[in-house]
C-alpha cells in the first residue's frame, strides 16, 4: 500500500460533507484489504507484514509474535509484554517519581488503563473506538519507568504513545509533551492512518485517552446534564426542565446517560430503545427509573409526572423509527426532541423489523441492511421535523443523524444550506464556550474519596449563586459512583477555573486535601478544538475549519507551565475531521504552583473566549469587556 494524499476535491466548507473517499492502493495486499485501487503515490511505500514484524522485534529486542498480532489486531501491541495484573494507579501521599508532576502523569496514565475506566485495557484501549493510552505494552512500561526517573527539569516527549526523547528544559516547563495521531492534512485519511498504525508508527489517541485525563462515564453524564440545562435556560427561561417532556432514543454507552441527565434537571423523559435488555440494564444501574413496552403506558406515566412536577425517566422498548412517527400520529408533541442512536454507523443503527431477522440480515447482506437503516432513519427524522413544525424544540446530538437522513433523501436543510434543526454545540454549548465554560475536571491522586468530598463542599461554598452548579454537585456526589481514582467534573468558565484552582491549592497547603490534585479538561472545550461537524459547526464568521486556535491553545498552555500538554488529530469525529489540544496542571499546595495554576487556568479558557469574541459572539464580547481580557 502506498500512503497517498487525501482526495483534494473536497468541495466547499460550510454545509457540505467533503468527498474524502479517494483512498488509493497500489499493492496487492492493500487491494486484498478491500480498498479501491488508484494511481500514484508520493509517500514512501508502506511495508509488508514480515518487514513490520522484523522492525518491531529489532526496535524492542524482543521475540513478540508480531505477524500474528497484525493478523488479529491490525497493529503491533507486543502482547507478551502485557503486565500480569491490570494497571492500577498507586494511591497515597508519597511518590516514587522525582516530582509530583511526573508522579501525576504516571498515575493518570495507569488510571486511564485501569479496567474500572478502560473499555479494553488488555489492548490498551481506553474508550471511543480504538482510543489508546500507549502505543504498545513495551512502550507502556517505558513510559512508566521514564516518568519515575524524570528529573524535575526534564521534559518527556511522547509521539503517539511512544516515549521518544527526554529533553533538558527547566523546572517551570511541562514535564510531558504529547502529540497523538497527527498527519499532514493532505495525507490525513483513515486508510493512511490505519496503514501507519499497522506499521507501528502511530496510535489513535482520541481526546482524553492518549492525553491521560479520561474519567469514565462521569464526563459524559455531566456534558449531557449541561446540554439539557442550557436547553432549559434558552427555551424556557429557567434552569430547570420541571414539567417538561423530553423525547429521545438510545440507551447504550453514551446515550444511556440521557435519562439521568434529564431527571437531574428535574424533567420527564421518554427514552426509546430497541433492545429490551439495554433498557433493563439502565434500570438496574440506576440511570433509568422504569420501563415499559407500551406507548400508552409510557405516555400515561409521563403525563402524570409532568402534572405533578416530578422528575421521571421512562425507558420505552421500541424502535425510534416506529415510535417517533407514532407520537406524531397521536399528536403527542414533546417540549424537546433529540436522539442518540448510533446513526453515525448504518450497521449499528437498528432498522424497523424483528431483531433476530435483522441480525441475520446484517451478516448476510450488509448493503441491504444499510439500505433498511437509511429507510428507517428517513422515517425517524421526518417525525422529528414534523414535531418541530408543531412546536417541539429539536436538536441533533452529535450522531450524524441529520446527514444520514439527507443521504436517504429527506430535506434536512434550509435554502441557505444550514440544517433545519441545529447540532447541540451551536444550539446550546456555544454560548457557554463563549464565556470560557467547558468540561473542567480533577482527580484525587491520593485515591482518597474524602479529598473529592472536601472539594465538592468547597465548590458549593465558592459558587453559592450558581444554581445549576449547586444542583450538579449535590446530585453528582449522591448518585455517581467513584471509578478508579476518585474524580469530579464540573463545567466552569473564565475566571472561575482559576478561582477554583487557587482554592484547591490552598486546601492542599492547609492539609485539608491529603495529596496533590490533577486538574484538566476534555479536548471538547472552548478554545482547544477545531471540528467543523461538531464543536465548530456553523461558526458565525465561517471559521469552522480554522485550526490555528487549537495550536495556540497548545502553545499557550506549554508556555504557561502546565504539567502535561497534548496536541491530537481525529478525536470525536474521526481522522481528517478534527484537531485539538489538551492540558493537565497539578495543584500541589505550594506558592510556586499557585502562580502557575493562575496562569494556566486563565489563559487556557482565555484563548477560547477570544476565539469566540473574534468570531462575533456577543457573550464572548461581553466576557472580554467584563473580565478585562486584552485584545490587541
Ligand atoms: P451505543 O451503540 O452504545 O448505544 C446506542 C443504542 O441505540 C443501542 O443500545 C441500540 O440498541 C440503540 N438503537 C439503535 N438503533 C435504534 C433505533 N432505531 N431505535 C431505538 N434504539 C436504537 O452508542 P452510544 O455510545 O450510546 O452513542 C450513540 C451515538 O451518540 C453515537 O453516534 C455517538 O457518536 C453519539 N454521541 C455523541 C456525543 C457528542 O457529540 N457529544 C455524545 C454522546 C454520543
XYZ file of C-alpha atoms and ligand atoms in Angstrom:
676
model
C 0.000 0.000 0.000
C 1.249 3.417 -0.817
C 0.452 6.204 1.590
C -1.128 8.845 -0.625
C -2.657 12.256 -0.131
C -6.353 12.512 0.559
C -8.641 13.470 -2.283
C -8.324 17.190 -2.581
C -11.686 17.561 -4.300
C -13.389 18.316 -1.024
C -15.944 20.786 -2.254
C -16.957 23.803 -0.222
C -16.809 24.080 3.533
C -19.946 25.031 5.366
C -22.873 22.706 4.979
C -21.200 20.264 2.627
C -19.581 16.990 3.504
C -16.167 16.793 1.868
C -15.615 13.923 -0.509
C -12.838 12.070 1.270
C -13.298 8.756 -0.455
C -10.217 8.937 -2.649
C -8.169 6.226 -0.899
C -5.585 4.807 -3.208
C -3.943 1.435 -3.113
C -1.107 0.087 -5.185
C -0.008 -3.220 -3.696
C -1.932 -6.482 -3.971
C -2.011 -6.727 -0.156
C -3.933 -3.500 0.138
C -6.302 -4.494 -2.590
C -6.956 -7.666 -0.560
C -7.918 -5.380 2.338
C -10.723 -4.149 0.157
C -9.643 -0.652 -0.787
C -10.012 0.969 -4.157
C -7.056 0.769 -6.495
C -5.919 4.129 -7.716
C -2.977 5.863 -9.171
C 0.330 7.010 -7.817
C 1.976 7.715 -4.509
C 4.216 10.480 -3.345
C 4.930 8.952 0.087
C 7.204 6.030 0.887
C 5.633 2.679 0.136
C 4.197 1.049 3.237
C 5.762 -2.157 4.494
C 4.675 -5.732 4.113
C 3.911 -7.589 7.331
C 7.178 -9.591 7.682
C 9.163 -6.377 7.394
C 6.970 -4.644 10.001
C 7.433 -7.618 12.331
C 11.217 -7.645 11.893
C 11.377 -3.909 12.570
C 9.262 -4.156 15.693
C 11.352 -7.015 17.125
C 14.552 -5.110 16.358
C 13.163 -1.941 17.972
C 12.441 -3.677 21.275
C 14.951 -6.545 21.102
C 12.027 -8.934 21.670
C 10.543 -12.084 20.198
C 6.916 -10.901 20.202
C 4.675 -12.674 17.621
C 4.036 -9.545 15.564
C 2.792 -11.331 12.402
C 0.020 -12.937 14.474
C -0.813 -9.607 16.153
C -1.053 -7.877 12.767
C -3.437 -10.562 11.573
C -5.505 -10.426 14.765
C -5.487 -6.767 15.840
C -4.223 -4.944 12.751
C -1.366 -3.409 14.757
C 1.649 -4.473 16.831
C 0.723 -4.419 20.530
C 3.545 -6.635 21.882
C 1.093 -8.621 23.958
C 3.720 -10.813 25.697
C 4.917 -7.635 27.455
C 1.443 -7.032 28.956
C 1.678 -6.988 32.772
C 0.082 -9.910 34.566
C -2.135 -7.630 36.638
C -4.115 -4.794 35.015
C -2.781 -1.260 35.533
C -3.921 0.457 38.711
C -2.514 3.834 39.751
C -0.593 3.920 43.030
C -2.535 5.660 45.806
C -1.350 7.636 48.786
C 0.633 10.717 49.641
C 4.172 9.574 48.915
C 5.602 9.241 45.450
C 8.234 7.223 43.629
C 8.722 9.761 40.806
C 11.067 12.726 41.339
C 8.333 15.376 41.066
C 4.586 15.426 41.667
C 4.042 16.422 38.020
C 5.756 13.250 36.793
C 4.069 11.153 39.504
C 0.686 12.584 38.466
C 1.306 11.851 34.766
C 2.268 8.276 35.662
C -0.774 7.771 37.915
C -3.144 9.211 35.310
C -1.662 7.075 32.507
C -2.199 3.995 34.692
C -5.624 5.248 35.735
C -6.722 5.563 32.077
C -5.965 1.858 31.668
C -7.486 0.764 34.982
C -10.212 -1.753 33.995
C -12.695 0.324 36.013
C -12.156 3.050 33.388
C -10.868 1.461 30.179
C -13.233 -0.428 27.883
C -10.476 -2.858 26.814
C -7.320 -2.415 28.900
C -5.644 -5.562 27.538
C -5.393 -3.932 24.119
C -4.569 -0.543 25.666
C -7.931 0.870 24.549
C -9.449 3.408 26.929
C -12.626 4.470 25.060
C -14.031 5.854 21.816
C -13.331 3.168 19.214
C -9.600 2.471 19.437
C -8.596 5.456 21.628
C -5.374 4.264 23.330
C -3.154 5.441 26.172
C 0.147 3.949 24.917
C 1.406 2.585 21.591
C 2.136 -0.956 22.804
C 2.972 -2.797 26.040
C 6.748 -2.228 25.792
C 6.051 1.495 25.448
C 3.662 1.453 28.388
C 6.433 0.017 30.594
C 8.930 2.524 29.191
C 6.569 5.447 29.845
C 6.025 4.389 33.465
C 9.757 3.877 34.020
C 10.772 7.143 32.348
C 8.218 9.122 34.342
C 9.616 7.653 37.547
C 13.168 8.625 36.565
C 12.403 12.031 35.044
C 14.308 14.887 36.693
C 12.336 17.993 37.777
C 13.990 19.989 34.971
C 13.416 17.456 32.182
C 10.560 17.069 29.712
C 9.471 13.735 28.260
C 8.317 13.886 24.623
C 5.673 11.315 23.656
C 4.998 10.712 19.969
C 1.664 8.889 19.544
C 2.038 6.726 22.609
C 5.807 6.223 22.330
C 8.386 7.780 24.680
C 10.896 9.314 22.258
C 13.018 11.990 23.964
C 13.921 13.274 27.415
C 14.729 16.925 26.822
C 16.580 19.138 29.309
C 14.209 22.084 29.817
C 13.599 23.833 33.166
C 11.559 23.382 36.332
C 8.627 25.509 35.211
C 8.196 23.715 31.861
C 5.696 20.894 31.335
C 7.080 17.507 32.408
C 5.437 15.820 29.405
C 4.583 16.949 25.863
C 2.367 14.600 23.836
C 1.495 14.599 20.134
C -1.049 11.979 19.058
C -2.326 10.795 15.660
C -1.219 13.899 13.755
C -0.854 13.656 9.973
C -0.093 16.235 7.314
C -3.566 17.366 6.167
C -3.412 16.137 2.584
C -2.497 12.647 3.826
C -4.985 12.615 6.707
C -7.266 9.788 5.573
C -8.472 6.879 7.692
C -6.829 4.439 5.249
C -3.433 6.125 5.540
C -3.785 6.315 9.301
C -4.668 2.626 9.568
C -1.628 1.726 7.485
C 0.701 3.791 9.672
C -0.915 2.312 12.796
C -0.255 -1.164 11.356
C 3.369 -0.215 10.789
C 3.669 0.639 14.490
C 4.325 4.314 13.736
C 1.279 5.979 15.330
C -1.761 5.360 17.525
C -5.264 6.814 17.775
C -5.294 8.980 20.913
C -8.975 10.045 20.791
C -9.278 13.086 23.063
C -8.503 12.091 26.643
C -7.211 8.526 26.081
C -3.799 9.470 24.693
C -3.565 12.562 26.879
C -4.128 10.695 30.155
C -7.141 12.555 31.595
C -10.098 10.211 30.923
C -12.523 9.942 33.859
C -15.124 7.400 32.689
C -18.857 7.924 32.272
C -18.984 10.851 34.693
C -17.534 13.044 31.912
C -20.353 12.141 29.524
C -23.108 12.440 32.100
C -22.094 15.938 33.062
C -21.890 17.135 29.433
C -25.359 15.727 28.812
C -26.657 17.332 32.005
C -25.112 20.639 30.916
C -26.700 20.407 27.449
C -30.200 19.872 28.877
C -29.626 22.626 31.436
C -28.586 25.040 28.677
C -31.634 23.998 26.622
C -33.912 24.707 29.597
C -32.388 28.130 30.149
C -32.520 29.052 26.459
C -36.052 27.892 25.644
C -37.908 28.065 28.945
C -36.024 30.857 30.673
C -35.328 28.833 33.824
C -32.514 26.461 34.815
C -34.934 23.543 35.116
C -36.962 21.145 32.947
C -39.632 20.752 35.631
C -42.943 19.756 33.983
C -41.333 19.402 30.536
C -41.256 16.273 28.373
C -38.114 15.217 26.523
C -38.282 12.548 23.822
C -35.074 10.820 22.790
C -33.718 7.408 21.803
C -30.806 5.116 22.605
C -29.814 3.621 25.956
C -26.293 2.458 25.191
C -22.817 3.542 26.337
C -23.113 7.301 25.972
C -26.805 7.597 25.163
C -27.605 5.819 28.443
C -26.592 8.981 30.324
C -29.589 10.887 28.903
C -32.331 9.807 31.341
C -30.293 10.668 34.429
C -29.194 13.957 32.866
C -32.852 14.928 32.277
C -34.031 13.932 35.749
C -31.070 15.765 37.306
C -32.609 18.784 35.532
C -35.985 17.891 37.107
C -37.623 16.939 33.789
C -39.571 13.962 32.406
C -38.030 11.854 29.655
C -39.210 9.049 27.413
C -36.129 7.301 26.018
C -36.882 4.827 23.200
C -34.531 1.839 22.989
C -34.938 -1.069 20.623
C -33.185 -3.684 22.807
C -35.137 -4.589 25.956
C -32.003 -5.852 27.739
C -30.356 -2.427 27.358
C -33.382 -0.808 28.999
C -33.307 -3.347 31.836
C -29.614 -2.706 32.389
C -30.125 1.041 32.735
C -32.887 0.476 35.291
C -30.565 -1.889 37.180
C -27.709 0.628 37.125
C -29.974 3.380 38.428
C -29.767 5.546 35.299
C -33.435 4.970 34.464
C -36.498 4.924 36.748
C -38.804 2.489 34.964
C -39.575 0.719 31.703
C -42.450 -0.417 29.553
C -43.062 -1.703 26.039
C -46.418 0.077 25.820
C -46.671 3.536 24.263
C -49.955 4.091 26.124
C -48.374 3.283 29.477
C -45.288 5.415 28.814
C -47.471 8.383 27.875
C -49.714 7.941 30.928
C -46.685 7.816 33.265
C -45.127 10.843 31.576
C -48.359 12.847 31.776
C -48.778 12.105 35.476
C -45.169 13.037 36.257
C -45.427 16.277 34.263
C -48.632 17.232 36.039
C -47.111 16.656 39.475
C -43.833 18.373 38.551
C -41.861 15.262 39.486
C -38.711 14.219 37.655
C -39.136 10.863 35.937
C -37.334 8.774 33.341
C -39.164 6.166 31.303
C -37.493 3.625 29.043
C -39.795 2.653 26.188
C -38.848 -0.551 24.396
C -39.314 0.090 20.688
C -37.710 1.369 17.541
C -37.391 5.146 17.250
C -38.353 4.849 13.579
C -41.710 3.380 14.694
C -42.288 5.248 17.953
C -41.430 8.810 16.860
C -43.914 8.695 13.899
C -46.494 7.110 16.259
C -46.158 10.132 18.579
C -46.779 12.404 15.564
C -49.864 10.389 14.563
C -51.222 10.772 18.108
C -50.259 14.452 18.111
C -48.059 13.948 21.182
C -45.519 16.733 20.813
C -42.695 16.777 23.378
C -41.103 20.006 24.562
C -37.661 18.808 23.424
C -36.822 16.110 20.916
C -33.399 14.662 20.139
C -31.747 11.303 19.517
C -28.607 9.357 20.387
C -28.953 6.143 18.441
C -25.634 5.209 16.759
C -26.741 6.722 13.458
C -23.156 7.595 12.547
C -22.792 3.879 11.679
C -25.530 2.417 9.438
C -24.510 -1.061 10.567
C -25.121 -0.226 14.243
C -28.410 1.687 13.838
C -31.338 -0.747 14.002
C -33.834 -0.596 11.106
C -37.519 -1.449 11.553
C -38.269 -5.139 11.850
C -37.638 -8.155 14.039
C -34.277 -8.024 15.835
C -33.267 -11.644 15.161
C -34.014 -11.330 11.454
C -32.151 -8.028 11.284
C -29.049 -9.541 12.925
C -29.169 -12.320 10.353
C -29.621 -9.780 7.535
C -26.621 -7.772 8.757
C -24.274 -10.718 8.467
C -25.817 -11.988 5.204
C -26.308 -8.748 3.251
C -24.759 -5.647 4.811
C -25.679 -3.425 1.837
C -29.355 -4.315 2.228
C -29.084 -3.718 5.997
C -27.635 -0.258 5.313
C -30.479 0.458 2.881
C -33.024 -0.552 5.545
C -31.231 1.644 8.135
C -31.438 4.631 5.824
C -35.135 3.947 5.214
C -35.773 3.864 8.974
C -33.662 6.985 9.571
C -35.772 8.783 6.961
C -38.943 7.972 8.945
C -37.226 8.831 12.239
C -36.021 12.266 11.073
C -39.249 13.059 9.203
C -41.046 12.577 12.538
C -38.562 14.885 14.322
C -39.139 17.543 11.641
C -42.924 17.107 11.978
C -42.682 17.529 15.751
C -40.538 20.621 15.211
C -43.201 22.080 12.897
C -45.791 21.520 15.623
C -43.759 23.315 18.274
C -41.167 20.892 19.648
C -37.607 22.096 20.014
C -35.326 19.734 18.108
C -31.559 19.347 18.237
C -29.015 16.870 16.874
C -26.889 15.101 19.480
C -23.635 14.603 17.621
C -24.519 11.251 15.992
C -24.766 12.373 12.345
C -28.492 11.521 12.134
C -29.274 14.591 10.029
C -26.612 13.890 7.411
C -27.710 10.233 7.154
C -31.314 11.336 6.633
C -30.103 13.625 3.881
C -28.485 10.611 2.204
C -31.892 8.926 2.470
C -33.461 11.819 0.568
C -35.041 13.770 3.446
C -34.891 17.549 3.059
C -32.967 18.489 6.223
C -31.594 21.862 5.135
C -32.843 25.396 4.782
C -32.280 27.266 1.492
C -29.018 28.716 2.927
C -27.827 25.091 3.461
C -27.923 25.323 7.258
C -29.655 22.353 8.939
C -33.378 22.758 9.724
C -32.584 21.831 13.300
C -29.200 22.577 14.843
C -26.450 20.461 16.366
C -26.088 20.620 20.161
C -22.926 22.754 20.084
C -24.276 25.702 18.053
C -27.636 25.363 19.857
C -26.553 25.216 23.496
C -22.887 24.817 24.123
C -21.509 27.729 22.117
C -22.851 30.417 24.452
C -21.104 28.506 27.260
C -17.886 28.230 25.242
C -18.157 31.990 24.654
C -17.890 32.524 28.406
C -14.975 30.106 28.662
C -17.118 27.316 30.135
C -16.172 23.737 29.393
C -15.664 20.284 30.915
C -13.199 21.154 33.673
C -12.298 18.110 35.835
C -9.954 16.891 38.542
C -8.641 13.642 40.010
C -7.564 12.991 43.611
C -4.084 11.489 43.255
C -4.318 10.184 46.832
C -7.077 7.811 45.750
C -8.994 9.031 48.793
C -12.673 9.778 48.093
C -12.637 12.169 51.038
C -10.470 14.567 49.034
C -13.195 14.836 46.384
C -15.855 15.324 49.073
C -13.841 18.200 50.571
C -13.594 19.777 47.109
C -17.334 19.257 46.462
C -18.069 21.201 49.643
C -15.625 23.897 48.568
C -17.352 24.228 45.171
C -20.674 24.817 46.911
C -19.030 27.405 49.156
C -17.144 29.272 46.407
C -20.029 29.450 43.890
C -23.164 29.906 46.037
C -25.173 31.735 43.348
C -24.693 29.273 40.503
C -27.943 27.300 40.727
C -27.102 24.757 38.003
C -23.681 24.072 39.501
C -25.073 23.745 43.020
C -27.610 21.167 41.803
C -24.989 19.280 39.763
C -22.516 18.980 42.630
C -25.143 17.796 45.107
C -26.603 15.228 42.705
C -23.213 14.058 41.440
C -21.948 13.485 44.958
C -25.079 11.483 45.824
C -25.530 9.490 42.635
C -22.233 8.948 40.823
C -20.084 6.055 41.985
C -16.308 6.590 42.036
C -14.417 4.517 39.463
C -10.642 4.075 39.662
C -9.043 7.279 41.098
C -11.849 9.468 42.518
C -12.692 12.358 40.181
C -15.159 15.160 39.688
C -16.208 17.057 36.580
C -17.754 20.485 36.703
C -18.193 22.966 33.857
C -16.530 26.204 34.986
C -15.883 29.352 32.957
C -13.204 32.003 32.509
C -12.152 33.374 35.894
C -13.929 30.629 37.848
C -11.451 27.935 36.793
C -8.525 29.977 38.116
C -10.505 30.837 41.240
C -11.249 27.201 41.984
C -7.706 26.102 41.098
C -6.456 28.519 43.732
C -8.965 27.162 46.261
C -7.801 23.587 45.578
C -4.162 24.554 46.018
C -4.956 26.298 49.310
C -6.798 23.251 50.664
C -3.798 21.062 49.832
C -1.486 23.574 51.514
C -3.663 23.525 54.627
C -3.686 19.719 54.674
C -7.467 19.540 54.221
C -6.884 17.714 50.930
C -4.377 14.944 51.530
C -2.303 14.917 48.297
C -1.884 16.813 45.008
C -4.796 17.065 42.580
C -4.504 16.633 38.783
C -6.628 19.339 37.144
C -7.505 19.018 33.459
C -10.296 19.003 30.925
C -11.690 17.306 27.829
C -10.363 18.473 24.444
C -14.006 19.327 23.680
C -13.540 22.778 25.161
C -13.955 26.417 24.249
C -10.581 27.246 22.695
C -8.880 23.932 22.117
C -10.655 22.254 19.212
C -11.344 22.684 15.509
C -14.055 20.233 14.404
C -16.393 21.555 11.676
C -19.018 18.806 12.121
C -19.257 19.205 15.881
C -17.592 21.743 18.161
C -17.055 24.363 15.443
C -20.164 23.655 13.343
C -21.625 26.822 11.772
C -19.338 29.384 13.410
C -20.719 32.876 12.999
C -17.727 34.089 10.964
C -17.398 30.900 8.876
C -14.202 29.861 10.669
C -15.382 26.252 11.241
C -12.267 24.628 9.747
C -9.677 27.086 11.054
C -7.376 25.066 13.326
C -4.949 27.816 14.425
C -6.847 28.216 17.699
C -6.129 24.672 18.830
C -2.413 25.182 18.161
C -2.362 28.490 20.016
C -4.060 26.758 22.927
C -1.395 24.029 22.989
C 1.420 26.583 22.838
C -0.100 28.857 25.498
C -0.503 26.007 27.970
C 3.081 24.949 27.332
C 4.403 28.494 27.770
C 2.369 28.948 30.951
C 3.762 25.831 32.602
C 1.000 23.211 32.559
C 2.155 19.826 33.860
C 1.476 17.988 30.618
C 0.167 19.280 27.297
C -1.083 17.393 24.230
C -1.997 18.011 20.606
C -4.173 15.459 18.766
C -5.896 14.805 15.460
C -9.177 12.988 14.753
C -10.746 12.796 18.219
C -14.548 12.545 18.494
C -15.403 12.637 14.794
C -12.535 10.664 13.276
C -9.396 11.033 11.191
C -9.377 14.078 8.929
C -12.169 15.810 10.805
C -10.682 17.500 13.878
C -7.560 18.922 15.548
C -7.491 19.545 19.293
C -5.342 20.199 22.350
C -5.387 19.106 25.975
C -3.761 20.212 29.198
C -3.365 18.993 32.776
C -1.896 21.051 35.592
C -1.170 19.647 39.043
C -2.000 21.539 42.231
C 0.466 20.614 44.999
C -0.185 23.258 47.654
C 2.972 25.309 47.055
C 3.185 29.055 46.398
C 5.047 28.433 43.139
C 2.167 26.254 41.997
C -0.423 28.876 42.903
C 1.185 31.163 40.321
C 1.313 28.511 37.634
C -2.264 27.431 38.277
C -3.422 31.007 37.920
C -1.534 31.406 34.627
C -2.653 28.139 33.047
C -6.256 28.201 34.255
C -6.607 31.774 32.983
C -5.060 31.542 29.512
C -6.490 28.106 28.693
C -10.137 29.276 28.676
C -8.934 32.797 27.772
C -7.974 31.839 24.227
C -11.412 30.197 23.952
C -13.225 33.386 24.916
C -11.082 35.337 22.448
C -11.703 32.787 19.664
C -15.455 33.312 20.110
C -15.235 37.085 20.525
C -13.293 37.387 17.266
C -15.931 35.217 15.587
C -18.530 37.775 16.728
C -20.374 36.057 19.602
C -21.912 38.699 21.886
C -21.498 36.586 25.077
C -17.773 36.374 24.347
C -17.520 40.097 23.610
C -19.273 40.779 26.915
C -16.893 38.424 28.764
C -13.892 40.179 27.208
C -15.225 43.537 28.398
C -16.354 42.369 31.834
C -13.244 40.339 32.707
C -10.738 42.648 31.040
C -9.189 40.262 28.518
C -6.682 42.155 26.395
C -7.360 42.035 22.666
C -4.789 43.925 20.565
P -24.298 2.616 21.695
O -24.138 1.828 20.455
O -23.647 2.183 22.954
O -25.858 2.797 22.040
C -26.853 3.141 21.098
C -28.175 2.462 21.466
O -29.145 2.805 20.471
C -28.080 0.935 21.490
O -28.469 0.473 22.750
C -29.007 0.484 20.378
O -29.683 -0.717 20.664
C -29.964 1.645 20.245
N -30.587 1.765 18.924
C -30.015 1.576 17.711
N -30.920 1.824 16.739
C -32.069 2.169 17.357
C -33.338 2.550 16.877
N -33.611 2.623 15.573
N -34.297 2.849 17.782
C -34.058 2.779 19.124
N -32.863 2.416 19.619
C -31.870 2.127 18.745
O -23.818 4.102 21.302
P -23.580 5.337 22.315
O -22.245 5.289 22.920
O -24.756 5.433 23.197
O -23.583 6.574 21.286
C -24.721 6.821 20.483
C -24.472 7.898 19.447
O -24.382 9.169 20.065
C -23.182 7.727 18.657
O -23.440 8.040 17.308
C -22.240 8.707 19.288
O -21.225 9.123 18.397
C -23.202 9.820 19.645
N -22.766 10.667 20.744
C -22.312 11.902 20.527
C -21.929 12.704 21.586
C -21.424 14.071 21.383
O -21.301 14.527 20.271
N -21.102 14.762 22.464
C -22.026 12.259 22.874
C -22.525 11.011 23.061
C -22.895 10.220 21.994
